[in-house]
PDB file of C-alpha atoms and ligand atoms in Angstrom:
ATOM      1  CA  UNK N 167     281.789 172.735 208.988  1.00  0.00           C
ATOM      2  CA  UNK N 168     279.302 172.516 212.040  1.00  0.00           C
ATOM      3  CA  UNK N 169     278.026 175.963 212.852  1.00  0.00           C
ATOM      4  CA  UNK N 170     277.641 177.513 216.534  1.00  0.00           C
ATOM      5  CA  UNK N 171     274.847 179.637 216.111  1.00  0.00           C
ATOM      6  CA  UNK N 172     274.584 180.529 220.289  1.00  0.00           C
ATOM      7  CA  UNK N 173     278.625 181.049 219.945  1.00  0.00           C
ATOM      8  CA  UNK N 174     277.982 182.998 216.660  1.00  0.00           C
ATOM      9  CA  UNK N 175     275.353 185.525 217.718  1.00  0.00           C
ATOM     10  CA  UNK N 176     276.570 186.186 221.236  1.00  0.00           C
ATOM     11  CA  UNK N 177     280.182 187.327 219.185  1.00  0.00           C
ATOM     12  CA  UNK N 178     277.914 189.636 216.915  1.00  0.00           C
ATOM     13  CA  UNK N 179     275.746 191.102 219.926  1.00  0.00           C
ATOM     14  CA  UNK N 180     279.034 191.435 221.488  1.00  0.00           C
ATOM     15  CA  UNK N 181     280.228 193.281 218.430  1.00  0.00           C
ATOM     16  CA  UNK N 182     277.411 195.250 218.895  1.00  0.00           C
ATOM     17  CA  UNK N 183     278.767 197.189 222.018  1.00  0.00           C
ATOM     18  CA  UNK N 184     281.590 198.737 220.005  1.00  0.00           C
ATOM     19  CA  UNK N 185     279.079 200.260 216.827  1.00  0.00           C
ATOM     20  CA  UNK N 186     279.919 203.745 216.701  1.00  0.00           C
ATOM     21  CA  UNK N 187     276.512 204.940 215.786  1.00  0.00           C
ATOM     22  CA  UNK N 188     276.010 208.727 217.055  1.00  0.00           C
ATOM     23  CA  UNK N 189     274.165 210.164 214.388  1.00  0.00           C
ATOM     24  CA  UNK N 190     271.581 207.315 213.815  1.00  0.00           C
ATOM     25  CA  UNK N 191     271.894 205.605 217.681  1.00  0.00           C
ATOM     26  CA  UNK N 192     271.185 202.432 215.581  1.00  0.00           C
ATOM     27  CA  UNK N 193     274.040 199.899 216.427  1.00  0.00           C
ATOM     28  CA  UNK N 194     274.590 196.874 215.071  1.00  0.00           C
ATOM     29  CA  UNK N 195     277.169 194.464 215.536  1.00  0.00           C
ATOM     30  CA  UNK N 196     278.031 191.066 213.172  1.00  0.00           C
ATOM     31  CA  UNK N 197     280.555 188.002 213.148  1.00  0.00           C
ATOM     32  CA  UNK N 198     281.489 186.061 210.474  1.00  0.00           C
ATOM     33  CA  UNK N 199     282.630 182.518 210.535  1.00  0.00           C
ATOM     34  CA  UNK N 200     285.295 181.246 208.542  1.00  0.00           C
ATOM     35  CA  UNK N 201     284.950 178.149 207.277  1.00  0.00           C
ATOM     36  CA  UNK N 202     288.690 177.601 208.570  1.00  0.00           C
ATOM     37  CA  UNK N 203     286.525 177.757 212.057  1.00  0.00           C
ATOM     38  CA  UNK N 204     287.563 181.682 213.102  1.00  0.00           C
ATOM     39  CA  UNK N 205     285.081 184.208 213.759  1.00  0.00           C
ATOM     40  CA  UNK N 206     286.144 188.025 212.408  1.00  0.00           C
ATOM     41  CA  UNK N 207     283.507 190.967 214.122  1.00  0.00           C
ATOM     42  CA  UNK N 208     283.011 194.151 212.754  1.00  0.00           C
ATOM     43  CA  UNK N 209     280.322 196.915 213.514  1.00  0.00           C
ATOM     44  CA  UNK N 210     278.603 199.645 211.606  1.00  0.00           C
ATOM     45  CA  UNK N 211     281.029 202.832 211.768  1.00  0.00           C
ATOM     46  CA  UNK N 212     279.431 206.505 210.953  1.00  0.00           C
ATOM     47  CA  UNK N 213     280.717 209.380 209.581  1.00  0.00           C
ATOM     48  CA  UNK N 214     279.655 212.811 209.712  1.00  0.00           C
ATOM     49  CA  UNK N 215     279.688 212.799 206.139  1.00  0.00           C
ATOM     50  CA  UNK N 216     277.352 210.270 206.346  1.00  0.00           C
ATOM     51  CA  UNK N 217     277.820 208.867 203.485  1.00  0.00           C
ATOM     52  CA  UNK N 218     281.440 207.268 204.455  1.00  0.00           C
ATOM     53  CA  UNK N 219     279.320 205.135 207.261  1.00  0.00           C
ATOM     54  CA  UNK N 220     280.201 201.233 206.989  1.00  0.00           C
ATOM     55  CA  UNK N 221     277.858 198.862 207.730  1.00  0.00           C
ATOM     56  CA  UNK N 222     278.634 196.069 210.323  1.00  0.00           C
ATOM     57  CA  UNK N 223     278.277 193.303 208.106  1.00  0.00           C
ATOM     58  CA  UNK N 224     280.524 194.591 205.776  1.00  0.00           C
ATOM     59  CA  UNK N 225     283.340 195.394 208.517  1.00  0.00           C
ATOM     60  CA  UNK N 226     283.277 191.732 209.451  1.00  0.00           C
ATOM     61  CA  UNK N 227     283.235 190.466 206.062  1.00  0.00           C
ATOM     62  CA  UNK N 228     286.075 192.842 205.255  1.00  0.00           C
ATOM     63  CA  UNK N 229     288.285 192.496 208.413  1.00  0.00           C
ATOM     64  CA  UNK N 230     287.683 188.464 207.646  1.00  0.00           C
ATOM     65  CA  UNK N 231     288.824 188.814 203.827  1.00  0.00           C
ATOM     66  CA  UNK N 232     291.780 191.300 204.796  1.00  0.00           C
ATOM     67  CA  UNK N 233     292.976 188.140 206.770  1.00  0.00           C
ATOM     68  CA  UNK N 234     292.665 186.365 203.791  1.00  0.00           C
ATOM     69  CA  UNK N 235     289.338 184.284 204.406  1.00  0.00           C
ATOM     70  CA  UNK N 236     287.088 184.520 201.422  1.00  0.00           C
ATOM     71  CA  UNK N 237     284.689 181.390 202.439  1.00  0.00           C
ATOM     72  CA  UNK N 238     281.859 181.488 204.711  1.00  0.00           C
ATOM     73  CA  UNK N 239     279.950 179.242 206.754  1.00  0.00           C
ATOM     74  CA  UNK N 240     278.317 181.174 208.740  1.00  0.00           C
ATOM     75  CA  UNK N 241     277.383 185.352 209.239  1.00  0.00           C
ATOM     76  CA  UNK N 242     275.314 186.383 212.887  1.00  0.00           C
ATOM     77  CA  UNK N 243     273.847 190.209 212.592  1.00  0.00           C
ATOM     78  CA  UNK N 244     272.812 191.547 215.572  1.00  0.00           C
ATOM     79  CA  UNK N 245     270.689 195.244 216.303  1.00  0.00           C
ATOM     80  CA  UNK N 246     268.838 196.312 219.674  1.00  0.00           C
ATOM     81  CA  UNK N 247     265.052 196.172 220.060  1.00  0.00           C
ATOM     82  CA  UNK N 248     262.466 193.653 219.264  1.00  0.00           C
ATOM     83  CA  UNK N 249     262.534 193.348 215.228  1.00  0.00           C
ATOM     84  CA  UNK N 250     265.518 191.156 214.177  1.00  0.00           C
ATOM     85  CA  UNK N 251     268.439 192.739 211.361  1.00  0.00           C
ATOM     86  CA  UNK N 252     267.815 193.440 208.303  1.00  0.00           C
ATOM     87  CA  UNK N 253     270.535 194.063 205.797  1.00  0.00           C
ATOM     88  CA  UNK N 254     270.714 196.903 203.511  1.00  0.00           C
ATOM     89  CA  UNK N 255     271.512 195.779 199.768  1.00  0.00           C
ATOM     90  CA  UNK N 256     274.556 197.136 199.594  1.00  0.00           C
ATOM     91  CA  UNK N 257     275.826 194.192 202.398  1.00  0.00           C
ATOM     92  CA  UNK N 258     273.778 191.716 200.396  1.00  0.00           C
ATOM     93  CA  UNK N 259     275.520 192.153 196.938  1.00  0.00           C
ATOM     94  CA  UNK N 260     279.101 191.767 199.091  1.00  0.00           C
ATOM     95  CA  UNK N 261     277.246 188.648 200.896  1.00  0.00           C
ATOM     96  CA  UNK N 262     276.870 187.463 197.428  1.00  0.00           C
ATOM     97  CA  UNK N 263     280.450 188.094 196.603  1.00  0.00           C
ATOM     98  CA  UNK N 264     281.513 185.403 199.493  1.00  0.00           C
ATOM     99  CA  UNK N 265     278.350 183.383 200.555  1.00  0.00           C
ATOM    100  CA  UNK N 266     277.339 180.136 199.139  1.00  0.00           C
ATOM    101  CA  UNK N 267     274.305 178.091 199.498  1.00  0.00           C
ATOM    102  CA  UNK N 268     275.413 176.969 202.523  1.00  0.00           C
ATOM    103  CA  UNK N 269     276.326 179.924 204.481  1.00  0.00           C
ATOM    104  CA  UNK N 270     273.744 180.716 206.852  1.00  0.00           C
ATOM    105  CA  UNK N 271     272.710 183.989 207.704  1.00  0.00           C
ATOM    106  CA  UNK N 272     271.068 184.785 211.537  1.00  0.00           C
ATOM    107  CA  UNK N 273     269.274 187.870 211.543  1.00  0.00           C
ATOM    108  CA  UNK N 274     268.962 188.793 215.398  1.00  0.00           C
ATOM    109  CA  UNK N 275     267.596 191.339 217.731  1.00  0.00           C
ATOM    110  CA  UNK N 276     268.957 192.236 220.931  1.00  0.00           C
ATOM    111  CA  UNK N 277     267.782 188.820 222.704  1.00  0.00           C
ATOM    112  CA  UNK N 278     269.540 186.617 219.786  1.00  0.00           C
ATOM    113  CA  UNK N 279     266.206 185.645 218.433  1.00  0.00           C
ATOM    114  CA  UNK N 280     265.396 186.334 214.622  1.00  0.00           C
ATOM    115  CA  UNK N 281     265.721 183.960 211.814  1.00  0.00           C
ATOM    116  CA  UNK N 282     268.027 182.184 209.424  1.00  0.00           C
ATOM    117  CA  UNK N 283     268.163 183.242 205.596  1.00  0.00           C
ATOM    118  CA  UNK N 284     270.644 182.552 202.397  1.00  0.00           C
ATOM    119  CA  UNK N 285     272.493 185.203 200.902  1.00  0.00           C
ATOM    120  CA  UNK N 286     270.037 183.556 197.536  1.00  0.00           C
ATOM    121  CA  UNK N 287     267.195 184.416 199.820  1.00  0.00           C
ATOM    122  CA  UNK N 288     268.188 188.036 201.044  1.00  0.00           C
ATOM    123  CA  UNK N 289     269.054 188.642 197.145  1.00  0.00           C
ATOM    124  CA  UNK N 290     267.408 186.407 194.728  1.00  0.00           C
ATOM    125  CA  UNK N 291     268.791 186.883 190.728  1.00  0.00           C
ATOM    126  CA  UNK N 292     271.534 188.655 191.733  1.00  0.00           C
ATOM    127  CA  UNK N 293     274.387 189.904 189.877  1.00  0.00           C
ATOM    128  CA  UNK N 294     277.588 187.735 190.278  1.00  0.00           C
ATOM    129  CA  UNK N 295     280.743 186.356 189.154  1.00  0.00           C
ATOM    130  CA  UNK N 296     278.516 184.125 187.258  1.00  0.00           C
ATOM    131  CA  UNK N 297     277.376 186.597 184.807  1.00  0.00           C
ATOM    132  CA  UNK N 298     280.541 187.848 183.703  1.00  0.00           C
TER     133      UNK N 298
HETATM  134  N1  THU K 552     273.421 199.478 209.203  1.00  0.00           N
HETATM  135  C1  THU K 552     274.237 198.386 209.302  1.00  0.00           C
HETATM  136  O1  THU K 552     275.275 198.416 209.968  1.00  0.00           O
HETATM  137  N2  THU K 552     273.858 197.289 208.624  1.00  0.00           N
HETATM  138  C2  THU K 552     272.757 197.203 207.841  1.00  0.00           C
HETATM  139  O2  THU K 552     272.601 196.259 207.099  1.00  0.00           O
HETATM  140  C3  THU K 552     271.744 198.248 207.917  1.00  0.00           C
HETATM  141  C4  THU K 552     272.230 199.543 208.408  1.00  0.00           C
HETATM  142  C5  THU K 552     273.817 200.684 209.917  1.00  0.00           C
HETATM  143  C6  THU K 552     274.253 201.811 209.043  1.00  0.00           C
HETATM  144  C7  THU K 552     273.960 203.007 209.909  1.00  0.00           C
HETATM  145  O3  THU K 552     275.060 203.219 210.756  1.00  0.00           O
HETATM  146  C8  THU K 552     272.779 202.566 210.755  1.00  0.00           C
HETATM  147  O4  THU K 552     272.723 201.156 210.670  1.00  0.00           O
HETATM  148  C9  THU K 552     271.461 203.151 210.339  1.00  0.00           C
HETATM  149  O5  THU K 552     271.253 202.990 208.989  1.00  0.00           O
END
């Protein structure tokens, strides 16, 4: 499946308009692409219990799966200012759930620049269907 990374990260800084981020004013915004071809957004949603927030990566990775997509080519996370996304390891182990060697992961900031990882590079020996 041939990946559009400019199409990919401009959905996820998109995305990143809608984060609903009040209590940390850190948004970030990411899109998935299936690899059926369909991109699914999703953005990190606080709570004032703050431990109910959702991470963006999760939201698109969810709203994809909740379609019924559970393989990935592609994932684009997007977050303002000059250093590029990082995500937390709670959004890596579900990365690992649904990522394959082959998905590539851009890690943006707010121009689109950043760099491209594997989920087996975010989370190296991780825990997985594998070892069950
Ligand atoms: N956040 C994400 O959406 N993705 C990550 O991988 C890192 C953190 C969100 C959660 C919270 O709303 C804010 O960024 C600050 O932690």
């Amino acid at each position: 499946m041939r990946v559009d990374k400019e199409k990919l990260v401009s959905a996820a800084l998109a995305a990143r308009k809608n984060a609903y981020a009040p209590y940390s004013g850190y948004g970030v915004g990411a899109a998935v692409l299936t690899a059926s071809g369909e991109i699914f957004t999703g953005v990190n949603v606080e709570n004032a219990s703050f431990g109910m927030t959702i991470c963006a990566e999760r939201a698109a990775i969810i709203s994809a799966v909740s379609q019924g997509h559970v393989k990935f080519a592609a994932l684009a996370v997007a977050v303002g200012g000059d250093d590029p996304a990082a995500p937390c390891g709670a959004c890596r182990q579900v990365m690992e759930e649904f990522f394959d060697q082959e998905t590539k992961i851009f890690l943006v900031n707010s121009r689109g620049e950043g760099k491209e990882r594997t989920v087996e590079q975010l989370l190296p020996e991780a825990f997985s269907k594998a070892n069950m």
